mmCIF file of C-alpha atoms in Angstrom:
data_model
loop_
_atom_site.group_PDB
_atom_site.id
_atom_site.type_symbol
_atom_site.label_atom_id
_atom_site.label_comp_id
_atom_site.label_asym_id
_atom_site.label_seq_id
_atom_site.Cartn_x
_atom_site.Cartn_y
_atom_site.Cartn_z
ATOM 1 C CA UNK A 10 99.264 92.820 104.301
ATOM 2 C CA UNK A 11 99.051 94.976 101.492
ATOM 3 C CA UNK A 12 101.976 96.312 99.931
ATOM 4 C CA UNK A 13 100.812 98.256 97.450
ATOM 5 C CA UNK A 14 98.301 100.797 98.325
ATOM 6 C CA UNK A 15 95.997 103.063 96.705
ATOM 7 C CA UNK A 16 94.006 105.937 97.662
ATOM 8 C CA UNK A 17 91.262 106.661 97.618
ATOM 9 C CA UNK A 18 89.485 102.800 96.044
ATOM 10 C CA UNK A 19 86.545 105.126 94.597
ATOM 11 C CA UNK A 20 86.223 108.597 94.019
ATOM 12 C CA UNK A 21 83.906 111.230 92.408
ATOM 13 C CA UNK A 22 84.249 113.921 91.108
ATOM 14 C CA UNK A 23 82.393 116.390 88.869
ATOM 15 C CA UNK A 24 83.200 117.338 85.184
ATOM 16 C CA UNK A 25 86.534 119.707 85.569
ATOM 17 C CA UNK A 26 87.244 119.185 89.021
ATOM 18 C CA UNK A 27 90.857 118.409 89.681
ATOM 19 C CA UNK A 28 91.387 114.671 91.215
ATOM 20 C CA UNK A 29 94.854 113.045 93.188
ATOM 21 C CA UNK A 30 95.345 109.711 93.497
ATOM 22 C CA UNK A 31 97.341 108.248 95.950
ATOM 23 C CA UNK A 32 99.963 104.968 95.854
ATOM 24 C CA UNK A 33 102.136 104.241 98.791
ATOM 25 C CA UNK A 34 104.441 100.705 98.588
ATOM 26 C CA UNK A 35 106.146 99.579 101.412
ATOM 27 C CA UNK A 36 108.428 97.275 99.404
ATOM 28 C CA UNK A 37 111.159 99.604 98.796
ATOM 29 C CA UNK A 38 110.729 99.402 94.815
ATOM 30 C CA UNK A 39 112.726 101.567 92.124
ATOM 31 C CA UNK A 40 110.186 101.377 89.472
ATOM 32 C CA UNK A 41 106.667 102.395 89.993
ATOM 33 C CA UNK A 42 104.067 102.680 87.428
ATOM 34 C CA UNK A 43 100.488 104.392 86.925
ATOM 35 C CA UNK A 44 98.504 102.671 84.197
ATOM 36 C CA UNK A 45 94.326 103.389 83.381
ATOM 37 C CA UNK A 46 92.343 100.402 82.820
ATOM 38 C CA UNK A 47 88.607 100.941 81.115
ATOM 39 C CA UNK A 48 86.257 98.397 81.402
ATOM 40 C CA UNK A 49 86.864 95.389 79.037
ATOM 41 C CA UNK A 50 90.283 96.920 77.833
ATOM 42 C CA UNK A 51 93.959 96.279 79.055
ATOM 43 C CA UNK A 52 95.339 98.214 81.688
ATOM 44 C CA UNK A 53 97.131 101.041 79.618
ATOM 45 C CA UNK A 54 100.259 102.842 80.556
ATOM 46 C CA UNK A 55 100.237 106.120 81.330
ATOM 47 C CA UNK A 56 103.599 106.897 83.259
ATOM 48 C CA UNK A 57 106.252 105.306 84.787
ATOM 49 C CA UNK A 58 109.338 106.057 87.254
ATOM 50 C CA UNK A 59 112.650 104.621 88.023
ATOM 51 C CA UNK A 60 113.334 106.160 90.760
ATOM 52 C CA UNK A 61 113.121 109.609 90.536
ATOM 53 C CA UNK A 62 113.478 108.905 87.092
ATOM 54 C CA UNK A 63 109.907 110.295 85.203
ATOM 55 C CA UNK A 64 108.695 108.488 82.035
ATOM 56 C CA UNK A 65 105.781 109.792 80.120
ATOM 57 C CA UNK A 66 104.216 107.596 77.335
ATOM 58 C CA UNK A 67 103.538 109.783 74.293
ATOM 59 C CA UNK A 68 100.047 109.022 74.060
ATOM 60 C CA UNK A 69 99.511 110.297 77.494
ATOM 61 C CA UNK A 70 97.438 112.784 77.830
ATOM 62 C CA UNK A 71 98.682 116.115 79.647
ATOM 63 C CA UNK A 72 95.509 116.665 81.613
ATOM 64 C CA UNK A 73 97.123 113.588 83.411
ATOM 65 C CA UNK A 74 100.315 114.751 85.270
ATOM 66 C CA UNK A 75 102.568 112.787 88.338
ATOM 67 C CA UNK A 76 104.597 113.027 91.415
ATOM 68 C CA UNK A 77 106.480 111.124 93.147
ATOM 69 C CA UNK A 78 108.101 112.665 96.396
ATOM 70 C CA UNK A 79 110.109 109.598 97.529
ATOM 71 C CA UNK A 80 110.657 106.065 96.960
ATOM 72 C CA UNK A 81 106.979 105.274 99.138
ATOM 73 C CA UNK A 82 104.681 107.584 97.501
ATOM 74 C CA UNK A 83 103.350 108.525 94.339
ATOM 75 C CA UNK A 84 100.672 110.771 92.777
ATOM 76 C CA UNK A 85 98.352 110.572 89.812
ATOM 77 C CA UNK A 86 96.731 114.109 89.550
ATOM 78 C CA UNK A 87 93.767 114.710 86.766
ATOM 79 C CA UNK A 88 94.037 118.464 85.965
ATOM 80 C CA UNK A 89 90.731 118.542 84.240
ATOM 81 C CA UNK A 90 88.998 115.252 84.587
ATOM 82 C CA UNK A 91 86.449 114.587 81.456
ATOM 83 C CA UNK A 92 83.975 111.731 81.607
ATOM 84 C CA UNK A 93 86.472 110.195 79.028
ATOM 85 C CA UNK A 94 88.946 109.981 82.482
ATOM 86 C CA UNK A 95 86.243 107.672 83.912
ATOM 87 C CA UNK A 96 88.456 104.316 85.188
ATOM 88 C CA UNK A 97 90.249 101.860 86.892
ATOM 89 C CA UNK A 98 93.606 103.633 88.187
ATOM 90 C CA UNK A 99 96.061 101.240 88.748
ATOM 91 C CA UNK A 100 99.367 101.432 90.423
ATOM 92 C CA UNK A 101 101.987 98.898 90.375
ATOM 93 C CA UNK A 102 105.667 98.560 91.662
ATOM 94 C CA UNK A 103 107.973 96.523 89.734
ATOM 95 C CA UNK A 104 110.771 94.813 91.563
ATOM 96 C CA UNK A 105 112.626 91.393 90.006
ATOM 97 C CA UNK A 106 110.627 91.775 86.720
ATOM 98 C CA UNK A 107 107.705 91.274 88.582
ATOM 99 C CA UNK A 108 104.560 93.808 88.972
ATOM 100 C CA UNK A 109 102.688 94.151 92.312
ATOM 101 C CA UNK A 110 99.690 95.868 92.166
ATOM 102 C CA UNK A 111 97.388 97.970 94.384
ATOM 103 C CA UNK A 112 93.656 97.008 94.365
ATOM 104 C CA UNK A 113 93.454 100.295 92.754
ATOM 105 C CA UNK A 114 91.202 103.872 92.625
ATOM 106 C CA UNK A 115 88.043 103.715 90.651
ATOM 107 C CA UNK A 116 87.349 107.588 89.064
ATOM 108 C CA UNK A 117 83.585 108.230 88.276
ATOM 109 C CA UNK A 118 83.439 111.658 86.568
ATOM 110 C CA UNK A 119 79.853 113.117 87.057
ATOM 111 C CA UNK B 17 101.114 95.955 64.335
ATOM 112 C CA UNK B 18 100.440 96.683 68.515
ATOM 113 C CA UNK B 19 102.982 95.774 70.969
ATOM 114 C CA UNK B 20 100.961 92.997 72.400
ATOM 115 C CA UNK B 21 98.128 91.211 70.897
ATOM 116 C CA UNK B 22 96.060 88.444 72.124
ATOM 117 C CA UNK B 23 93.660 86.119 70.810
ATOM 118 C CA UNK B 24 90.360 87.252 71.203
ATOM 119 C CA UNK B 25 87.726 85.886 73.466
ATOM 120 C CA UNK B 26 85.705 84.994 75.544
ATOM 121 C CA UNK B 27 86.810 81.078 75.557
ATOM 122 C CA UNK B 28 83.975 79.659 77.051
ATOM 123 C CA UNK B 29 84.500 76.120 78.301
ATOM 124 C CA UNK B 30 83.286 73.169 80.040
ATOM 125 C CA UNK B 31 84.983 71.810 83.166
ATOM 126 C CA UNK B 32 87.946 69.340 82.937
ATOM 127 C CA UNK B 33 89.021 70.820 79.176
ATOM 128 C CA UNK B 34 92.041 71.871 78.377
ATOM 129 C CA UNK B 35 92.350 75.607 76.526
ATOM 130 C CA UNK B 36 95.238 77.266 75.023
ATOM 131 C CA UNK B 37 96.274 81.405 74.708
ATOM 132 C CA UNK B 38 98.533 82.912 72.505
ATOM 133 C CA UNK B 39 99.900 86.382 72.505
ATOM 134 C CA UNK B 40 102.012 87.587 69.964
ATOM 135 C CA UNK B 41 104.878 90.798 70.807
ATOM 136 C CA UNK B 42 106.103 93.242 68.140
ATOM 137 C CA UNK B 43 109.658 93.813 69.928
ATOM 138 C CA UNK B 44 112.023 91.916 68.985
ATOM 139 C CA UNK B 45 114.373 92.429 71.507
ATOM 140 C CA UNK B 46 111.484 91.751 74.557
ATOM 141 C CA UNK B 47 113.632 90.020 77.382
ATOM 142 C CA UNK B 48 110.645 90.028 80.168
ATOM 143 C CA UNK B 49 107.254 87.372 79.261
ATOM 144 C CA UNK B 50 104.427 87.027 82.186
ATOM 145 C CA UNK B 51 100.936 85.654 82.457
ATOM 146 C CA UNK B 52 99.084 88.191 84.569
ATOM 147 C CA UNK B 53 95.269 86.924 85.882
ATOM 148 C CA UNK B 54 92.208 89.882 86.369
ATOM 149 C CA UNK B 55 89.325 88.808 88.042
ATOM 150 C CA UNK B 56 86.499 91.268 87.708
ATOM 151 C CA UNK B 57 87.138 94.406 89.361
ATOM 152 C CA UNK B 58 89.969 93.567 90.661
ATOM 153 C CA UNK B 59 93.812 94.315 89.755
ATOM 154 C CA UNK B 60 95.816 91.761 87.882
ATOM 155 C CA UNK B 61 97.850 89.418 90.204
ATOM 156 C CA UNK B 62 100.799 87.601 88.288
ATOM 157 C CA UNK B 63 99.923 83.646 87.211
ATOM 158 C CA UNK B 64 103.815 83.211 85.798
ATOM 159 C CA UNK B 65 106.884 84.119 84.279
ATOM 160 C CA UNK B 66 107.224 82.807 81.597
ATOM 161 C CA UNK B 67 111.120 81.504 80.477
ATOM 162 C CA UNK B 68 113.066 80.809 77.020
ATOM 163 C CA UNK B 69 112.864 77.191 77.921
ATOM 164 C CA UNK B 70 109.094 76.993 79.102
ATOM 165 C CA UNK B 71 107.797 76.293 82.148
ATOM 166 C CA UNK B 72 105.439 74.443 84.004
ATOM 167 C CA UNK B 73 103.157 75.592 87.228
ATOM 168 C CA UNK B 74 100.972 72.569 87.946
ATOM 169 C CA UNK B 75 97.868 72.764 85.103
ATOM 170 C CA UNK B 76 99.389 75.931 84.112
ATOM 171 C CA UNK B 77 102.126 75.781 81.171
ATOM 172 C CA UNK B 78 103.991 78.690 79.595
ATOM 173 C CA UNK B 79 106.139 78.774 76.448
ATOM 174 C CA UNK B 80 108.094 81.593 74.756
ATOM 175 C CA UNK B 81 109.000 80.887 70.890
ATOM 176 C CA UNK B 82 111.305 83.874 70.273
ATOM 177 C CA UNK B 83 111.837 83.202 66.127
ATOM 178 C CA UNK B 84 107.631 83.832 65.835
ATOM 179 C CA UNK B 85 107.463 86.518 68.641
ATOM 180 C CA UNK B 86 104.666 84.424 70.727
ATOM 181 C CA UNK B 87 104.244 83.640 73.482
ATOM 182 C CA UNK B 88 101.366 80.643 74.779
ATOM 183 C CA UNK B 89 99.342 79.704 78.175
ATOM 184 C CA UNK B 90 98.250 76.027 77.967
ATOM 185 C CA UNK B 91 95.534 75.289 81.111
ATOM 186 C CA UNK B 92 94.737 71.649 81.869
ATOM 187 C CA UNK B 93 91.991 70.474 83.537
ATOM 188 C CA UNK B 94 90.398 73.592 83.849
ATOM 189 C CA UNK B 95 88.256 74.425 86.846
ATOM 190 C CA UNK B 96 85.696 76.806 87.685
ATOM 191 C CA UNK B 97 87.589 79.502 89.468
ATOM 192 C CA UNK B 98 89.954 79.352 86.520
ATOM 193 C CA UNK B 99 87.355 81.942 85.367
ATOM 194 C CA UNK B 100 89.401 85.393 84.500
ATOM 195 C CA UNK B 101 90.980 87.187 82.215
ATOM 196 C CA UNK B 102 94.065 86.703 81.144
ATOM 197 C CA UNK B 103 96.811 89.279 80.510
ATOM 198 C CA UNK B 104 99.677 88.713 78.703
ATOM 199 C CA UNK B 105 102.732 90.910 79.594
ATOM 200 C CA UNK B 106 105.253 92.057 77.788
ATOM 201 C CA UNK B 107 108.346 94.309 77.632
ATOM 202 C CA UNK B 108 107.434 98.056 75.757
ATOM 203 C CA UNK B 109 109.333 98.782 73.039
ATOM 204 C CA UNK B 110 111.909 101.075 74.625
ATOM 205 C CA UNK B 111 112.265 97.970 77.054
ATOM 206 C CA UNK B 112 111.988 100.511 79.626
ATOM 207 C CA UNK B 113 108.531 99.133 81.160
ATOM 208 C CA UNK B 114 106.018 96.555 80.985
ATOM 209 C CA UNK B 115 102.616 96.981 78.743
ATOM 210 C CA UNK B 116 99.804 94.709 78.348
ATOM 211 C CA UNK B 117 97.548 93.063 75.957
ATOM 212 C CA UNK B 118 94.090 92.911 75.792
ATOM 213 C CA UNK B 119 93.155 90.282 77.784
ATOM 214 C CA UNK B 120 91.568 87.325 76.987
ATOM 215 C CA UNK B 121 88.482 86.387 78.997
ATOM 216 C CA UNK B 122 87.924 82.324 79.901
ATOM 217 C CA UNK B 123 84.161 81.219 81.242
ATOM 218 C CA UNK B 124 84.414 77.738 82.483
ATOM 219 C CA UNK B 125 81.480 75.852 83.259
ATOM 220 C CA UNK B 126 79.926 73.168 85.215
#
């Protein structure tokens, strides 16, 4: 059974139209991550949470926001998607130093 | 210097070959090291952790060299199913999160 679930798996949006991606986990892990992965590139860390303690990477654009209302859920909000934001967005939890990923949400911006 | 750097790919090898990948990291205080495998358009999955003394899992051997700040992955007797991108993962500079190298692509042919 999937332990980290991302929705939607595929999201198509228009340039500038806000998007929210969700992630839920059944592992009860305190640490959660959002990564952005573009084609043929490494997953790039956007944010991570240790419990409710939010950590924003220095080079994460302001256009990207995140919310974690409780241990199980985490959201990635892209306020005004540009063409350059088209990517796979990966959510992961961390337990015992091991990352468990969701299947990802692939964002297309038209 | 990038936090995590990997051998450029792709590596194209025949079945049965032995292939080795290296990864260098910039944070001398890093404590956590991993190799992840990522299949095309799928999420990364843990292949193996890397321990100070080196470790082996079947055909895969991982080693850590703290003095030179690199880790390696050796794959013996390559199989077609080993074709994937191999990602090196290390603590970031702050030691608070796990970050990825760009990945090395392996293609095993018959």
